[in-house]
PDB file of C-alpha atoms in Angstrom:
ATOM      1  CA  MET A   1      -0.001   0.041   0.051  1.00  0.00           C
ATOM      2  CA  GLY A   2       2.925   2.349   0.338  1.00  0.00           C
ATOM      3  CA  ALA A   3       6.648   2.957  -0.213  1.00  0.00           C
ATOM      4  CA  LEU A   4       9.399   3.556   2.308  1.00  0.00           C
ATOM      5  CA  LEU A   5      11.238   6.916   1.639  1.00  0.00           C
ATOM      6  CA  THR A   6      14.542   7.546   3.507  1.00  0.00           C
ATOM      7  CA  ILE A   7      16.800  10.812   3.130  1.00  0.00           C
ATOM      8  CA  HIS A   8      19.732  11.448   4.954  1.00  0.00           C
ATOM      9  CA  GLU A   9      21.854  14.638   5.475  1.00  0.00           C
ATOM     10  CA  ASN A  10      24.512  13.756   2.989  1.00  0.00           C
ATOM     11  CA  GLY A  11      21.930  13.775   0.234  1.00  0.00           C
ATOM     12  CA  LYS A  12      21.394  10.127  -0.136  1.00  0.00           C
ATOM     13  CA  ILE A  13      17.746   9.237  -0.953  1.00  0.00           C
ATOM     14  CA  GLN A  14      16.109   5.805  -1.122  1.00  0.00           C
ATOM     15  CA  MET A  15      12.737   4.449  -1.774  1.00  0.00           C
ATOM     16  CA  VAL A  16      11.628   0.832  -1.232  1.00  0.00           C
ATOM     17  CA  SER A  17       8.418  -0.923  -2.112  1.00  0.00           C
ATOM     18  CA  THR A  18       7.132  -4.440  -1.796  1.00  0.00           C
ATOM     19  CA  ASP A  19       4.018  -6.784  -1.906  1.00  0.00           C
ATOM     20  CA  GLY A  20       5.632  -9.620  -0.232  1.00  0.00           C
ATOM     21  CA  HIS A  21       6.337 -11.517  -3.774  1.00  0.00           C
ATOM     22  CA  ARG A  22       8.611  -8.796  -5.180  1.00  0.00           C
ATOM     23  CA  LEU A  23      10.517  -5.764  -4.011  1.00  0.00           C
ATOM     24  CA  SER A  24      12.031  -2.678  -5.691  1.00  0.00           C
ATOM     25  CA  ARG A  25      14.586  -0.343  -4.429  1.00  0.00           C
ATOM     26  CA  ALA A  26      15.816   2.809  -6.013  1.00  0.00           C
ATOM     27  CA  GLU A  27      18.935   5.021  -4.669  1.00  0.00           C
ATOM     28  CA  ASP A  28      19.962   8.428  -5.762  1.00  0.00           C
ATOM     29  CA  SER A  29      21.964  11.583  -4.471  1.00  0.00           C
ATOM     30  CA  ILE A  30      19.959  14.911  -4.418  1.00  0.00           C
ATOM     31  CA  ASN A  31      21.100  18.623  -3.584  1.00  0.00           C
ATOM     32  CA  ILE A  32      19.574  19.608  -0.264  1.00  0.00           C
ATOM     33  CA  THR A  33      19.059  23.250   1.106  1.00  0.00           C
ATOM     34  CA  GLY A  34      17.829  23.803   4.452  1.00  0.00           C
ATOM     35  CA  GLU A  35      17.239  21.333   7.231  1.00  0.00           C
ATOM     36  CA  ILE A  36      15.888  17.754   6.699  1.00  0.00           C
ATOM     37  CA  ASN A  37      12.890  16.637   9.091  1.00  0.00           C
ATOM     38  CA  SER A  38      14.225  13.955  11.227  1.00  0.00           C
ATOM     39  CA  ASN A  39      11.567  11.629  10.280  1.00  0.00           C
ATOM     40  CA  PHE A  40      13.351  11.157   6.961  1.00  0.00           C
ATOM     41  CA  ASN A  41      16.280   9.904   8.573  1.00  0.00           C
ATOM     42  CA  GLU A  42      14.289   6.942   9.961  1.00  0.00           C
ATOM     43  CA  GLY A  43      12.067   6.656   7.047  1.00  0.00           C
ATOM     44  CA  VAL A  44       8.499   7.386   6.264  1.00  0.00           C
ATOM     45  CA  ILE A  45       5.936   5.251   4.437  1.00  0.00           C
ATOM     46  CA  ILE A  46       4.003   7.060   1.743  1.00  0.00           C
ATOM     47  CA  ARG A  47       0.860   5.901   0.095  1.00  0.00           C
ATOM     48  CA  ARG A  48       1.039   4.429  -3.127  1.00  0.00           C
ATOM     49  CA  LYS A  49      -2.064   6.316  -4.720  1.00  0.00           C
ATOM     50  CA  GLY A  50      -0.566   9.412  -3.586  1.00  0.00           C
ATOM     51  CA  LEU A  51       2.747   8.794  -5.185  1.00  0.00           C
ATOM     52  CA  VAL A  52       0.953   8.107  -8.313  1.00  0.00           C
ATOM     53  CA  GLU A  53      -0.834  11.354  -8.421  1.00  0.00           C
ATOM     54  CA  LEU A  54       2.381  13.277  -7.357  1.00  0.00           C
ATOM     55  CA  ASP A  55       4.372  11.766 -10.314  1.00  0.00           C
ATOM     56  CA  LYS A  56       1.583  12.746 -12.729  1.00  0.00           C
ATOM     57  CA  ASN A  57       1.086  16.342 -11.327  1.00  0.00           C
ATOM     58  CA  ILE A  58       4.358  17.813  -9.818  1.00  0.00           C
ATOM     59  CA  GLU A  59       6.510  20.018 -12.176  1.00  0.00           C
ATOM     60  CA  GLY A  60      10.155  19.847 -12.747  1.00  0.00           C
ATOM     61  CA  GLY A  61      12.578  22.084 -10.883  1.00  0.00           C
ATOM     62  CA  GLU A  62      13.243  22.388  -7.181  1.00  0.00           C
ATOM     63  CA  ILE A  63      10.572  21.347  -4.449  1.00  0.00           C
ATOM     64  CA  SER A  64      10.364  21.300  -0.826  1.00  0.00           C
ATOM     65  CA  ILE A  65       9.174  18.472   1.243  1.00  0.00           C
ATOM     66  CA  ASP A  66       8.273  17.892   4.919  1.00  0.00           C
ATOM     67  CA  ILE A  67       6.248  16.016   7.302  1.00  0.00           C
ATOM     68  CA  ALA A  68       3.381  17.790   8.898  1.00  0.00           C
ATOM     69  CA  SER A  69       0.292  16.095  10.928  1.00  0.00           C
ATOM     70  CA  ASN A  70       1.075  12.682   9.650  1.00  0.00           C
ATOM     71  CA  LYS A  71       1.198  13.688   6.176  1.00  0.00           C
ATOM     72  CA  PHE A  72       3.821  14.129   3.436  1.00  0.00           C
ATOM     73  CA  VAL A  73       3.754  17.536   2.145  1.00  0.00           C
ATOM     74  CA  VAL A  74       5.457  18.378  -1.418  1.00  0.00           C
ATOM     75  CA  THR A  75       5.444  21.859  -2.610  1.00  0.00           C
ATOM     76  CA  SER A  76       6.577  23.289  -6.004  1.00  0.00           C
ATOM     77  CA  SER A  77       6.448  26.722  -7.641  1.00  0.00           C
ATOM     78  CA  SER A  78       2.624  26.587  -7.866  1.00  0.00           C
ATOM     79  CA  THR A  79       1.149  23.529  -6.220  1.00  0.00           C
ATOM     80  CA  THR A  80       1.101  21.752  -2.637  1.00  0.00           C
ATOM     81  CA  PHE A  81       0.546  18.027  -2.292  1.00  0.00           C
ATOM     82  CA  TYR A  82      -0.617  16.471   1.002  1.00  0.00           C
ATOM     83  CA  ILE A  83      -0.127  12.700   0.990  1.00  0.00           C
ATOM     84  CA  ASN A  84      -1.047  10.523   4.048  1.00  0.00           C
ATOM     85  CA  LEU A  85       1.649   8.550   5.648  1.00  0.00           C
ATOM     86  CA  ILE A  86       1.095   4.703   6.671  1.00  0.00           C
ATOM     87  CA  ALA A  87       1.637   4.201  10.363  1.00  0.00           C
ATOM     88  CA  GLY A  88       3.967   1.362  11.286  1.00  0.00           C
ATOM     89  CA  ARG A  89       7.423  -0.252  10.711  1.00  0.00           C
ATOM     90  CA  PHE A  90       8.239  -1.422   7.151  1.00  0.00           C
ATOM     91  CA  PRO A  91       9.360  -4.732   6.730  1.00  0.00           C
ATOM     92  CA  ASP A  92      13.452  -5.415   6.996  1.00  0.00           C
ATOM     93  CA  PHE A  93      13.972  -5.779   3.509  1.00  0.00           C
ATOM     94  CA  SER A  94      17.647  -6.031   3.688  1.00  0.00           C
ATOM     95  CA  LYS A  95      17.317  -9.671   4.580  1.00  0.00           C
ATOM     96  CA  VAL A  96      15.600 -10.304   1.052  1.00  0.00           C
ATOM     97  CA  ILE A  97      18.459  -8.912  -1.141  1.00  0.00           C
ATOM     98  CA  PRO A  98      20.853 -11.374  -1.905  1.00  0.00           C
ATOM     99  CA  SER A  99      24.469 -10.051  -1.097  1.00  0.00           C
ATOM    100  CA  MET A 100      26.169 -12.904  -3.429  1.00  0.00           C
ATOM    101  CA  LEU A 101      24.681 -13.766  -6.786  1.00  0.00           C
ATOM    102  CA  ASP A 102      26.295 -16.845  -8.452  1.00  0.00           C
ATOM    103  CA  HIS A 103      24.691 -16.568 -11.872  1.00  0.00           C
ATOM    104  CA  LYS A 104      24.549 -13.598 -13.965  1.00  0.00           C
ATOM    105  CA  ALA A 105      23.136 -13.282 -17.604  1.00  0.00           C
ATOM    106  CA  VAL A 106      22.746 -10.175 -19.453  1.00  0.00           C
ATOM    107  CA  ILE A 107      19.627 -10.256 -21.639  1.00  0.00           C
ATOM    108  CA  ARG A 108      18.060  -8.012 -24.473  1.00  0.00           C
ATOM    109  CA  ARG A 109      15.093  -6.483 -22.758  1.00  0.00           C
ATOM    110  CA  ASP A 110      12.930  -6.623 -25.853  1.00  0.00           C
ATOM    111  CA  ASP A 111      13.607 -10.237 -26.347  1.00  0.00           C
ATOM    112  CA  PHE A 112      12.872 -11.023 -22.680  1.00  0.00           C
ATOM    113  CA  GLN A 113       9.459  -9.270 -23.097  1.00  0.00           C
ATOM    114  CA  GLN A 114       8.377 -10.904 -26.270  1.00  0.00           C
ATOM    115  CA  ILE A 115       9.155 -14.471 -24.834  1.00  0.00           C
ATOM    116  CA  LEU A 116       7.313 -13.815 -21.767  1.00  0.00           C
ATOM    117  CA  LYS A 117       4.483 -12.638 -23.743  1.00  0.00           C
ATOM    118  CA  ARG A 118       4.416 -15.961 -25.735  1.00  0.00           C
ATOM    119  CA  ALA A 119       4.791 -17.901 -22.446  1.00  0.00           C
ATOM    120  CA  SER A 120       1.851 -16.139 -20.734  1.00  0.00           C
ATOM    121  CA  ILE A 121      -0.444 -17.584 -23.175  1.00  0.00           C
ATOM    122  CA  PHE A 122       0.278 -21.256 -21.948  1.00  0.00           C
ATOM    123  CA  THR A 123       0.720 -20.520 -18.176  1.00  0.00           C
ATOM    124  CA  ASN A 124      -1.529 -21.532 -15.531  1.00  0.00           C
ATOM    125  CA  LYS A 125      -3.911 -18.609 -14.948  1.00  0.00           C
ATOM    126  CA  THR A 126      -3.773 -18.867 -11.346  1.00  0.00           C
ATOM    127  CA  THR A 127      -0.121 -19.150 -10.748  1.00  0.00           C
ATOM    128  CA  GLY A 128       1.452 -17.652 -13.721  1.00  0.00           C
ATOM    129  CA  THR A 129       4.484 -19.840 -13.108  1.00  0.00           C
ATOM    130  CA  ILE A 130       7.114 -20.011 -15.885  1.00  0.00           C
ATOM    131  CA  ARG A 131      10.256 -22.176 -15.822  1.00  0.00           C
ATOM    132  CA  LEU A 132      13.584 -20.188 -16.601  1.00  0.00           C
ATOM    133  CA  SER A 133      16.662 -22.295 -17.383  1.00  0.00           C
ATOM    134  CA  LEU A 134      20.208 -20.471 -17.855  1.00  0.00           C
ATOM    135  CA  SER A 135      22.790 -22.340 -19.780  1.00  0.00           C
ATOM    136  CA  HIS A 136      25.888 -21.270 -21.804  1.00  0.00           C
ATOM    137  CA  GLY A 137      24.628 -18.445 -24.150  1.00  0.00           C
ATOM    138  CA  ARG A 138      20.892 -18.847 -23.637  1.00  0.00           C
ATOM    139  CA  MET A 139      17.845 -18.570 -21.396  1.00  0.00           C
ATOM    140  CA  ASP A 140      15.320 -21.336 -22.133  1.00  0.00           C
ATOM    141  CA  VAL A 141      11.708 -20.536 -21.176  1.00  0.00           C
ATOM    142  CA  SER A 142       9.018 -23.266 -20.684  1.00  0.00           C
ATOM    143  CA  THR A 143       5.377 -23.506 -19.164  1.00  0.00           C
ATOM    144  CA  TYR A 144       2.704 -26.084 -19.141  1.00  0.00           C
ATOM    145  CA  ASP A 145      -0.876 -26.005 -18.223  1.00  0.00           C
ATOM    146  CA  SER A 146      -3.418 -28.885 -18.766  1.00  0.00           C
ATOM    147  CA  LYS A 147      -5.741 -26.595 -20.250  1.00  0.00           C
ATOM    148  CA  SER A 148      -3.798 -24.055 -22.175  1.00  0.00           C
ATOM    149  CA  GLY A 149      -1.054 -26.263 -23.509  1.00  0.00           C
ATOM    150  CA  GLU A 150       2.920 -26.052 -23.390  1.00  0.00           C
ATOM    151  CA  MET A 151       5.643 -23.983 -24.605  1.00  0.00           C
ATOM    152  CA  ASN A 152       9.377 -24.393 -24.977  1.00  0.00           C
ATOM    153  CA  ASP A 153      11.367 -21.809 -26.433  1.00  0.00           C
ATOM    154  CA  PHE A 154      14.754 -19.861 -25.919  1.00  0.00           C
ATOM    155  CA  ILE A 155      16.439 -16.353 -26.203  1.00  0.00           C
ATOM    156  CA  GLU A 156      20.118 -15.572 -26.567  1.00  0.00           C
ATOM    157  CA  ALA A 157      21.788 -14.382 -23.305  1.00  0.00           C
ATOM    158  CA  ASP A 158      25.275 -13.286 -22.264  1.00  0.00           C
ATOM    159  CA  TYR A 159      25.908 -16.083 -19.802  1.00  0.00           C
ATOM    160  CA  GLU A 160      28.882 -18.429 -19.125  1.00  0.00           C
ATOM    161  CA  GLY A 161      28.172 -20.135 -15.934  1.00  0.00           C
ATOM    162  CA  THR A 162      26.850 -23.562 -14.935  1.00  0.00           C
ATOM    163  CA  GLY A 163      23.332 -24.373 -15.719  1.00  0.00           C
ATOM    164  CA  VAL A 164      20.533 -23.073 -13.250  1.00  0.00           C
ATOM    165  CA  VAL A 165      16.790 -23.567 -13.255  1.00  0.00           C
ATOM    166  CA  ALA A 166      14.032 -21.560 -11.226  1.00  0.00           C
ATOM    167  CA  GLY A 167      10.368 -20.876 -11.503  1.00  0.00           C
ATOM    168  CA  PHE A 168       8.891 -17.471 -11.357  1.00  0.00           C
ATOM    169  CA  ASN A 169       5.562 -15.593 -12.053  1.00  0.00           C
ATOM    170  CA  TRP A 170       5.861 -14.207 -15.561  1.00  0.00           C
ATOM    171  CA  LYS A 171       3.877 -11.112 -14.882  1.00  0.00           C
ATOM    172  CA  TYR A 172       6.214  -9.963 -12.026  1.00  0.00           C
ATOM    173  CA  ILE A 173       9.196 -10.172 -14.225  1.00  0.00           C
ATOM    174  CA  MET A 174       7.216  -8.402 -17.055  1.00  0.00           C
ATOM    175  CA  ASP A 175       6.309  -5.518 -14.685  1.00  0.00           C
ATOM    176  CA  ILE A 176       9.959  -5.050 -13.979  1.00  0.00           C
ATOM    177  CA  LEU A 177      10.983  -5.132 -17.685  1.00  0.00           C
ATOM    178  CA  ASN A 178       8.326  -2.421 -18.357  1.00  0.00           C
ATOM    179  CA  VAL A 179       9.973   0.050 -16.210  1.00  0.00           C
ATOM    180  CA  ILE A 180      13.582  -0.491 -17.238  1.00  0.00           C
ATOM    181  CA  ASP A 181      14.620   1.982 -20.079  1.00  0.00           C
ATOM    182  CA  ASN A 182      17.910   0.284 -21.190  1.00  0.00           C
ATOM    183  CA  ASP A 183      17.969  -2.038 -23.939  1.00  0.00           C
ATOM    184  CA  TYR A 184      19.559  -4.542 -21.854  1.00  0.00           C
ATOM    185  CA  VAL A 185      18.942  -5.962 -18.265  1.00  0.00           C
ATOM    186  CA  SER A 186      20.953  -8.463 -15.988  1.00  0.00           C
ATOM    187  CA  PHE A 187      19.152 -11.466 -14.395  1.00  0.00           C
ATOM    188  CA  GLU A 188      21.064 -12.615 -11.388  1.00  0.00           C
ATOM    189  CA  ILE A 189      20.086 -15.570  -9.266  1.00  0.00           C
ATOM    190  CA  ILE A 190      21.705 -17.852  -6.541  1.00  0.00           C
ATOM    191  CA  ASP A 191      19.523 -21.134  -6.999  1.00  0.00           C
ATOM    192  CA  MET A 192      15.937 -22.204  -7.450  1.00  0.00           C
ATOM    193  CA  ASP A 193      15.109 -21.499  -4.072  1.00  0.00           C
ATOM    194  CA  SER A 194      16.268 -18.068  -3.755  1.00  0.00           C
ATOM    195  CA  PRO A 195      15.114 -14.439  -5.155  1.00  0.00           C
ATOM    196  CA  ALA A 196      16.384 -13.246  -8.554  1.00  0.00           C
ATOM    197  CA  VAL A 197      17.434  -9.720  -8.991  1.00  0.00           C
ATOM    198  CA  LEU A 198      16.917  -7.800 -12.227  1.00  0.00           C
ATOM    199  CA  ARG A 199      18.781  -4.617 -13.049  1.00  0.00           C
ATOM    200  CA  ASP A 200      19.274  -2.145 -15.608  1.00  0.00           C
ATOM    201  CA  VAL A 201      22.880  -2.810 -16.569  1.00  0.00           C
ATOM    202  CA  SER A 202      23.413   1.040 -16.923  1.00  0.00           C
ATOM    203  CA  THR A 203      23.287   1.678 -13.160  1.00  0.00           C
ATOM    204  CA  GLN A 204      23.662   0.001  -9.842  1.00  0.00           C
ATOM    205  CA  THR A 205      21.214   2.241  -8.054  1.00  0.00           C
ATOM    206  CA  LEU A 206      17.968   0.337  -8.968  1.00  0.00           C
ATOM    207  CA  ASP A 207      17.324  -3.275  -7.901  1.00  0.00           C
ATOM    208  CA  PHE A 208      14.337  -5.354  -8.557  1.00  0.00           C
ATOM    209  CA  ILE A 209      13.909  -8.685  -6.590  1.00  0.00           C
ATOM    210  CA  VAL A 210      11.427 -11.474  -7.479  1.00  0.00           C
ATOM    211  CA  MET A 211      10.752 -14.382  -5.325  1.00  0.00           C
ATOM    212  CA  PRO A 212      10.927 -17.676  -6.718  1.00  0.00           C
ATOM    213  CA  MET A 213       7.739 -20.190  -7.460  1.00  0.00           C
ATOM    214  CA  GLN A 214       7.676 -23.794  -6.906  1.00  0.00           C
ATOM    215  CA  LEU A 215       8.002 -25.736 -10.058  1.00  0.00           C
TER     216      LEU A 215
END
């Protein structure tokens, strides 16, 4: 229902969101003038619907932000937004993000999107599970449903490690690919029981984590 926003005095800003099946984390550095509300150091949880409207309507340029009466306040040159905060503690997401990833493949984003679209036709409509298999130079994608049928296909991947197989919800991966701008993405994983990490290969400040599905 919301995203965790943390801002520190050194200008480091971080936002994290999760629904229990996937997690996204974005980091950046910003120029700060004036004092920072101490609540930002600890982190505040901002409602998702408010962030969507803010993204649609706020102008470019400098803005001021603050916390007042349990609301996130954003002021631009002509507009002030008030977004309700969510009370409580955000989950400890640091335990979800893998520190060491044994298998890394670099894949053309458009190829990845197209094969997921084809696979979605044959997935179980309840689970949406697909089987991803990495081997030298390729990623194999397969899925089976007693009603829809079966698919086995592959795309090229820059990968030279040992083989690894895992199951994922195809839509969760597609949602990530749809918000990455770069032509290439990295797909990193430890094993079939661990989360996968997808990244834009041009930056290390944006992480997307997807929990595996049982095959």
